[in-house]
Amino acid sequence: MHIYKEPIPYQNPSLCMKVWRFTQSGAEKEYGNTWHYHKEIEFILVEQGIHEIQTPNQVYSLKAGDVMLIGSSQLHRGRKISDKDLVYIVLHIDLQPYFDPAMMRYYRDFLEIFHPLEALNYIFQENDQVKKEIAKIITDTHDEVMGTKKGYEIAVSMHIKHLLLMLLRHDNRDLLTTHGNVDGDADIIRSLVVYVDEHLTEKIDMGEVSRIAGMSYSYFSKYFKNKMGASFIDYVNQKRISKAERLLVTEKRSVNEIAESVGIGNMAHFYELFKRFNGCTPKQYLHKMNVSDS
């Protein structure tokens, strides 16, 4: 079994994205137990054939015209169904650079604090018109990048922001919901997100983080919850468990070692958090992913 963090080489580093059309011919493919993940979110548009995508939560059978969204660092794997040719476009995007001052108030909505972006796939399943429009945006983005006409960078940036706008406006279940304004605090919020990501293996002291933010301990606690919609501790724990999920299937280490590697030394607390976020134990999670824990 080969499970890995997939590097995404950007066609234009300034755009922080990659888009490519793939064609697979021949017999139906098996998964081969190849799970992978990447920090970029991923849109998949099937143009011909049947593409089956599996995540820890669901199996999707995508036919011609179907679209799917995979969140940042979300484990997934795919395979070709039937002997017919499979043609599809994959669009990878690092979202962070696209949150300029005009979009910053929605930055928190796409950080996957409460819901993985995968949960938004209901939009494409319930709204055929939106699915068609998203498919066109993905195709147009591909054509712009491949054509490299003058100003294509501007066109691609506009297309990506249009994708985000479509998700925001057609999320009828309010999975993307803004409770507070963060546009005036862009630098602070970004620095805190980066700090947490870079220190997950360590003890993260809220006193130190509040000093980084230039606030008192008590004010920072209220500030973070107001801006992010979750307490700082809950946010850090969610990030720790998300990383633990990936490590469980990517590395042959014990659960104790993985808990320590994501900064949780108390095993009872680790199991409690893991079950809270996943609804199952680490062993049950591995079984769901068809990964041996031996």
GROMACS .gro file of C-alpha atoms in nm:
model
  294
    1MET     CA    1   0.000   0.000   0.000
    2HIS     CA    2   0.126   0.350  -0.090
    3ILE     CA    3  -0.026   0.649   0.086
    4TYR     CA    4   0.140   0.984   0.055
    5LYS     CA    5   0.124   1.361   0.060
    6GLU     CA    6   0.105   1.450  -0.306
    7PRO     CA    7   0.316   1.748  -0.417
    8ILE     CA    8   0.127   1.979  -0.654
    9PRO     CA    9   0.361   2.157  -0.901
   10TYR     CA   10   0.196   2.484  -0.999
   11GLN     CA   11   0.195   2.572  -1.368
   12ASN     CA   12   0.229   2.937  -1.268
   13PRO     CA   13   0.365   2.983  -0.913
   14SER     CA   14   0.202   3.326  -0.883
   15LEU     CA   15  -0.143   3.165  -0.927
   16CYS     CA   16  -0.085   2.889  -0.667
   17MET     CA   17  -0.291   2.639  -0.865
   18LYS     CA   18  -0.271   2.357  -1.117
   19VAL     CA   19  -0.529   2.239  -1.369
   20TRP     CA   20  -0.492   1.940  -1.598
   21ARG     CA   21  -0.702   1.716  -1.821
   22PHE     CA   22  -0.645   1.341  -1.775
   23THR     CA   23  -0.742   1.053  -2.006
   24GLN     CA   24  -0.743   0.690  -1.893
   25SER     CA   25  -0.805   0.406  -2.136
   26GLY     CA   26  -0.823   0.030  -2.101
   27ALA     CA   27  -0.981  -0.197  -1.845
   28GLU     CA   28  -1.152  -0.089  -1.525
   29LYS     CA   29  -0.900   0.009  -1.258
   30GLU     CA   30  -0.885  -0.095  -0.894
   31TYR     CA   31  -0.804   0.142  -0.609
   32GLY     CA   32  -0.482  -0.033  -0.522
   33ASN     CA   33  -0.525   0.113  -0.169
   34THR     CA   34  -0.351   0.433  -0.279
   35TRP     CA   35  -0.472   0.710  -0.053
   36HIS     CA   36  -0.324   1.056  -0.097
   37TYR     CA   37  -0.375   1.414   0.017
   38HIS     CA   38  -0.247   1.766  -0.048
   39LYS     CA   39  -0.293   2.107   0.112
   40GLU     CA   40  -0.471   2.238  -0.199
   41ILE     CA   41  -0.846   2.196  -0.235
   42GLU     CA   42  -0.943   1.994  -0.544
   43PHE     CA   43  -1.225   2.021  -0.796
   44ILE     CA   44  -1.287   1.724  -1.027
   45LEU     CA   45  -1.495   1.752  -1.345
   46VAL     CA   46  -1.570   1.430  -1.536
   47GLU     CA   47  -1.611   1.485  -1.910
   48GLN     CA   48  -1.641   1.122  -2.022
   49GLY     CA   49  -1.670   0.782  -1.854
   50ILE     CA   50  -1.718   0.703  -1.485
   51HIS     CA   51  -1.477   0.809  -1.212
   52GLU     CA   52  -1.522   0.667  -0.863
   53ILE     CA   53  -1.376   0.877  -0.579
   54GLN     CA   54  -1.354   0.754  -0.222
   55THR     CA   55  -1.301   0.969   0.088
   56PRO     CA   56  -1.313   0.857   0.453
   57ASN     CA   57  -1.677   0.969   0.458
   58GLN     CA   58  -1.827   0.859   0.127
   59VAL     CA   59  -1.789   0.698  -0.216
   60TYR     CA   60  -1.881   0.917  -0.514
   61SER     CA   61  -1.962   0.780  -0.860
   62LEU     CA   62  -1.901   1.066  -1.102
   63LYS     CA   63  -2.037   1.051  -1.456
   64ALA     CA   64  -1.998   1.291  -1.751
   65GLY     CA   65  -2.085   1.643  -1.635
   66ASP     CA   66  -2.049   1.564  -1.263
   67VAL     CA   67  -1.838   1.782  -1.034
   68MET     CA   68  -1.681   1.706  -0.697
   69LEU     CA   69  -1.498   1.911  -0.432
   70ILE     CA   70  -1.230   1.770  -0.201
   71GLY     CA   71  -1.109   1.977   0.095
   72SER     CA   72  -0.757   2.071   0.199
   73SER     CA   73  -0.548   1.774   0.322
   74GLN     CA   74  -0.849   1.543   0.277
   75LEU     CA   75  -0.752   1.179   0.225
   76HIS     CA   76  -0.897   1.043  -0.101
   77ARG     CA   77  -0.840   0.794  -0.381
   78GLY     CA   78  -0.997   0.729  -0.719
   79ARG     CA   79  -1.041   0.467  -0.984
   80LYS     CA   80  -1.174   0.420  -1.336
   81ILE     CA   81  -1.507   0.237  -1.363
   82SER     CA   82  -1.593   0.027  -1.674
   83ASP     CA   83  -1.380  -0.032  -1.984
   84LYS     CA   84  -1.483   0.295  -2.149
   85ASP     CA   85  -1.234   0.581  -2.166
   86LEU     CA   86  -1.229   0.814  -1.868
   87VAL     CA   87  -1.163   1.185  -1.932
   88TYR     CA   88  -1.164   1.435  -1.648
   89ILE     CA   89  -1.020   1.771  -1.540
   90VAL     CA   90  -0.855   1.819  -1.200
   91LEU     CA   91  -0.818   2.169  -1.055
   92HIS     CA   92  -0.597   2.214  -0.748
   93ILE     CA   93  -0.604   2.549  -0.565
   94ASP     CA   94  -0.418   2.686  -0.265
   95LEU     CA   95  -0.695   2.915  -0.144
   96GLN     CA   96  -0.502   3.136   0.097
   97PRO     CA   97  -0.349   3.376  -0.161
   98TYR     CA   98  -0.695   3.444  -0.307
   99PHE     CA   99  -0.824   3.603   0.012
  100ASP     CA  100  -0.740   3.965  -0.057
  101PRO     CA  101  -0.894   4.247   0.153
  102ALA     CA  102  -1.220   4.232  -0.044
  103MET     CA  103  -1.264   3.862   0.039
  104MET     CA  104  -1.106   3.844   0.383
  105ARG     CA  105  -1.437   3.853   0.571
  106TYR     CA  106  -1.507   3.505   0.424
  107TYR     CA  107  -1.163   3.361   0.497
  108ARG     CA  108  -1.279   3.175   0.806
  109ASP     CA  109  -1.562   3.007   0.615
  110PHE     CA  110  -1.317   2.811   0.403
  111LEU     CA  111  -1.083   2.701   0.685
  112GLU     CA  112  -1.293   2.385   0.744
  113ILE     CA  113  -1.326   2.449   1.117
  114PHE     CA  114  -1.671   2.295   1.159
  115HIS     CA  115  -1.732   2.122   0.825
  116PRO     CA  116  -1.495   1.980   0.563
  117LEU     CA  117  -1.542   2.142   0.223
  118GLU     CA  118  -1.637   1.795   0.098
  119ALA     CA  119  -1.973   1.852   0.270
  120LEU     CA  120  -2.054   2.112   0.003
  121ASN     CA  121  -2.087   1.843  -0.264
  122TYR     CA  122  -2.458   1.837  -0.186
  123ILE     CA  123  -2.481   2.160  -0.387
  124PHE     CA  124  -2.383   1.984  -0.711
  125GLN     CA  125  -2.611   1.690  -0.635
  126GLU     CA  126  -2.917   1.909  -0.567
  127ASN     CA  127  -2.868   2.198  -0.810
  128ASP     CA  128  -2.803   2.094  -1.168
  129GLN     CA  129  -2.771   2.453  -1.292
  130VAL     CA  130  -2.499   2.532  -1.038
  131LYS     CA  131  -2.319   2.210  -1.131
  132LYS     CA  132  -2.319   2.313  -1.497
  133GLU     CA  133  -2.190   2.661  -1.415
  134ILE     CA  134  -1.914   2.523  -1.192
  135ALA     CA  135  -1.820   2.278  -1.468
  136LYS     CA  136  -1.792   2.565  -1.715
  137ILE     CA  137  -1.572   2.764  -1.477
  138ILE     CA  138  -1.338   2.464  -1.437
  139THR     CA  139  -1.323   2.414  -1.817
  140ASP     CA  140  -1.264   2.785  -1.878
  141THR     CA  141  -0.986   2.788  -1.617
  142HIS     CA  142  -0.820   2.492  -1.789
  143ASP     CA  143  -0.844   2.659  -2.130
  144GLU     CA  144  -0.700   2.986  -1.998
  145VAL     CA  145  -0.401   2.812  -1.840
  146MET     CA  146  -0.336   2.597  -2.146
  147GLY     CA  147  -0.378   2.890  -2.386
  148THR     CA  148  -0.170   3.141  -2.186
  149LYS     CA  149  -0.319   3.435  -2.374
  150LYS     CA  150  -0.231   3.785  -2.260
  151GLY     CA  151  -0.394   3.846  -1.924
  152TYR     CA  152  -0.475   3.481  -1.857
  153GLU     CA  153  -0.353   3.524  -1.499
  154ILE     CA  154  -0.627   3.781  -1.440
  155ALA     CA  155  -0.887   3.552  -1.599
  156VAL     CA  156  -0.780   3.254  -1.385
  157SER     CA  157  -0.790   3.460  -1.065
  158MET     CA  158  -1.141   3.577  -1.155
  159HIS     CA  159  -1.253   3.220  -1.227
  160ILE     CA  160  -1.127   3.093  -0.892
  161LYS     CA  161  -1.301   3.372  -0.703
  162HIS     CA  162  -1.615   3.294  -0.903
  163LEU     CA  163  -1.594   2.932  -0.782
  164LEU     CA  164  -1.581   3.050  -0.421
  165LEU     CA  165  -1.868   3.291  -0.479
  166MET     CA  166  -2.083   3.011  -0.625
  167LEU     CA  167  -2.021   2.796  -0.319
  168LEU     CA  168  -2.107   3.080  -0.081
  169ARG     CA  169  -2.426   3.183  -0.259
  170HIS     CA  170  -2.564   2.834  -0.313
  171ASP     CA  171  -2.485   2.684   0.026
  172ASN     CA  172  -2.849   2.656   0.133
  173ARG     CA  173  -2.754   2.450   0.438
  174ASP     CA  174  -2.535   2.732   0.575
  175LEU     CA  175  -2.229   2.512   0.613
  176LEU     CA  176  -2.034   2.822   0.513
  177THR     CA  177  -2.161   3.082   0.757
  178THR     CA  178  -2.001   3.408   0.865
  179HIS     CA  179  -2.076   3.524   1.220
  180GLY     CA  180  -1.806   3.786   1.250
  181ASN     CA  181  -1.608   4.021   1.030
  182VAL     CA  182  -1.237   3.940   0.989
  183ASP     CA  183  -1.152   4.169   0.698
  184GLY     CA  184  -0.989   4.428   0.923
  185ASP     CA  185  -0.777   4.162   1.094
  186ALA     CA  186  -0.636   3.983   0.790
  187ASP     CA  187  -0.271   3.983   0.898
  188ILE     CA  188  -0.349   3.873   1.254
  189ILE     CA  189  -0.578   3.587   1.148
  190ARG     CA  190  -0.336   3.463   0.882
  191SER     CA  191  -0.043   3.470   1.124
  192LEU     CA  192  -0.240   3.274   1.385
  193VAL     CA  193  -0.348   3.010   1.133
  194VAL     CA  194   0.012   2.969   1.013
  195TYR     CA  195   0.144   2.957   1.370
  196VAL     CA  196  -0.094   2.678   1.469
  197ASP     CA  197  -0.014   2.475   1.156
  198GLU     CA  198   0.360   2.506   1.220
  199HIS     CA  199   0.344   2.415   1.592
  200LEU     CA  200   0.097   2.125   1.603
  201THR     CA  201   0.371   1.887   1.718
  202GLU     CA  202   0.437   2.105   2.023
  203LYS     CA  203   0.249   2.236   2.322
  204ILE     CA  204   0.072   2.551   2.203
  205ASP     CA  205   0.046   2.801   2.485
  206MET     CA  206  -0.242   3.045   2.448
  207GLY     CA  207  -0.049   3.303   2.649
  208GLU     CA  208   0.228   3.297   2.390
  209VAL     CA  209  -0.023   3.310   2.104
  210SER     CA  210  -0.201   3.608   2.260
  211ARG     CA  211   0.134   3.789   2.282
  212ILE     CA  212   0.195   3.715   1.912
  213ALA     CA  213  -0.146   3.866   1.839
  214GLY     CA  214  -0.056   4.168   2.053
  215MET     CA  215  -0.347   4.115   2.295
  216SER     CA  216  -0.404   4.026   2.657
  217TYR     CA  217  -0.485   3.664   2.738
  218SER     CA  218  -0.849   3.733   2.827
  219TYR     CA  219  -0.912   3.961   2.529
  220PHE     CA  220  -0.752   3.718   2.284
  221SER     CA  221  -0.977   3.433   2.402
  222LYS     CA  222  -1.289   3.637   2.324
  223TYR     CA  223  -1.140   3.784   2.006
  224PHE     CA  224  -1.053   3.447   1.852
  225LYS     CA  225  -1.393   3.293   1.919
  226ASN     CA  226  -1.569   3.599   1.781
  227LYS     CA  227  -1.361   3.605   1.464
  228MET     CA  228  -1.330   3.230   1.398
  229GLY     CA  229  -1.656   3.095   1.540
  230ALA     CA  230  -1.473   2.849   1.767
  231SER     CA  231  -1.260   2.875   2.077
  232PHE     CA  232  -0.884   2.872   2.022
  233ILE     CA  233  -0.854   2.539   2.206
  234ASP     CA  234  -1.125   2.375   1.994
  235TYR     CA  235  -0.961   2.507   1.677
  236VAL     CA  236  -0.621   2.366   1.775
  237ASN     CA  237  -0.772   2.030   1.877
  238GLN     CA  238  -0.956   2.001   1.546
  239LYS     CA  239  -0.629   2.067   1.360
  240ARG     CA  240  -0.443   1.811   1.575
  241ILE     CA  241  -0.698   1.537   1.513
  242SER     CA  242  -0.711   1.610   1.139
  243LYS     CA  243  -0.335   1.561   1.125
  244ALA     CA  244  -0.363   1.244   1.337
  245GLU     CA  245  -0.613   1.100   1.086
  246ARG     CA  246  -0.362   1.140   0.804
  247LEU     CA  247  -0.072   1.002   1.008
  248LEU     CA  248  -0.274   0.694   1.103
  249VAL     CA  249  -0.294   0.586   0.740
  250THR     CA  250   0.034   0.727   0.611
  251GLU     CA  251   0.280   0.606   0.873
  252LYS     CA  252   0.341   0.276   1.047
  253ARG     CA  253   0.346   0.412   1.399
  254SER     CA  254   0.152   0.329   1.712
  255VAL     CA  255  -0.146   0.536   1.818
  256ASN     CA  256   0.056   0.655   2.119
  257GLU     CA  257   0.335   0.781   1.895
  258ILE     CA  258   0.091   0.956   1.664
  259ALA     CA  259  -0.087   1.122   1.958
  260GLU     CA  260   0.247   1.257   2.083
  261SER     CA  261   0.343   1.372   1.733
  262VAL     CA  262   0.034   1.594   1.716
  263GLY     CA  263   0.100   1.742   2.059
  264ILE     CA  264  -0.138   1.533   2.271
  265GLY     CA  265   0.046   1.348   2.548
  266ASN     CA  266  -0.259   1.226   2.739
  267MET     CA  267  -0.394   0.917   2.560
  268ALA     CA  268  -0.735   0.930   2.726
  269HIS     CA  269  -0.772   1.286   2.602
  270PHE     CA  270  -0.655   1.187   2.253
  271TYR     CA  271  -0.915   0.906   2.229
  272GLU     CA  272  -1.184   1.140   2.359
  273LEU     CA  273  -1.100   1.405   2.097
  274PHE     CA  274  -1.064   1.152   1.816
  275LYS     CA  275  -1.406   1.005   1.886
  276ARG     CA  276  -1.559   1.352   1.918
  277PHE     CA  277  -1.440   1.455   1.572
  278ASN     CA  278  -1.476   1.119   1.395
  279GLY     CA  279  -1.743   0.929   1.583
  280CYS     CA  280  -1.512   0.628   1.611
  281THR     CA  281  -1.185   0.510   1.765
  282PRO     CA  282  -0.852   0.521   1.576
  283LYS     CA  283  -0.872   0.144   1.519
  284GLN     CA  284  -1.224   0.172   1.377
  285TYR     CA  285  -1.105   0.459   1.157
  286LEU     CA  286  -0.827   0.243   1.013
  287HIS     CA  287  -1.075  -0.036   0.949
  288LYS     CA  288  -1.301   0.208   0.763
  289MET     CA  289  -1.005   0.312   0.551
  290ASN     CA  290  -0.910  -0.052   0.484
  291VAL     CA  291  -0.570   0.002   0.645
  292SER     CA  292  -0.404  -0.254   0.871
  293ASP     CA  293  -0.308  -0.128   1.217
  294SER     CA  294  -0.044  -0.394   1.262
   0.00000   0.00000   0.00000
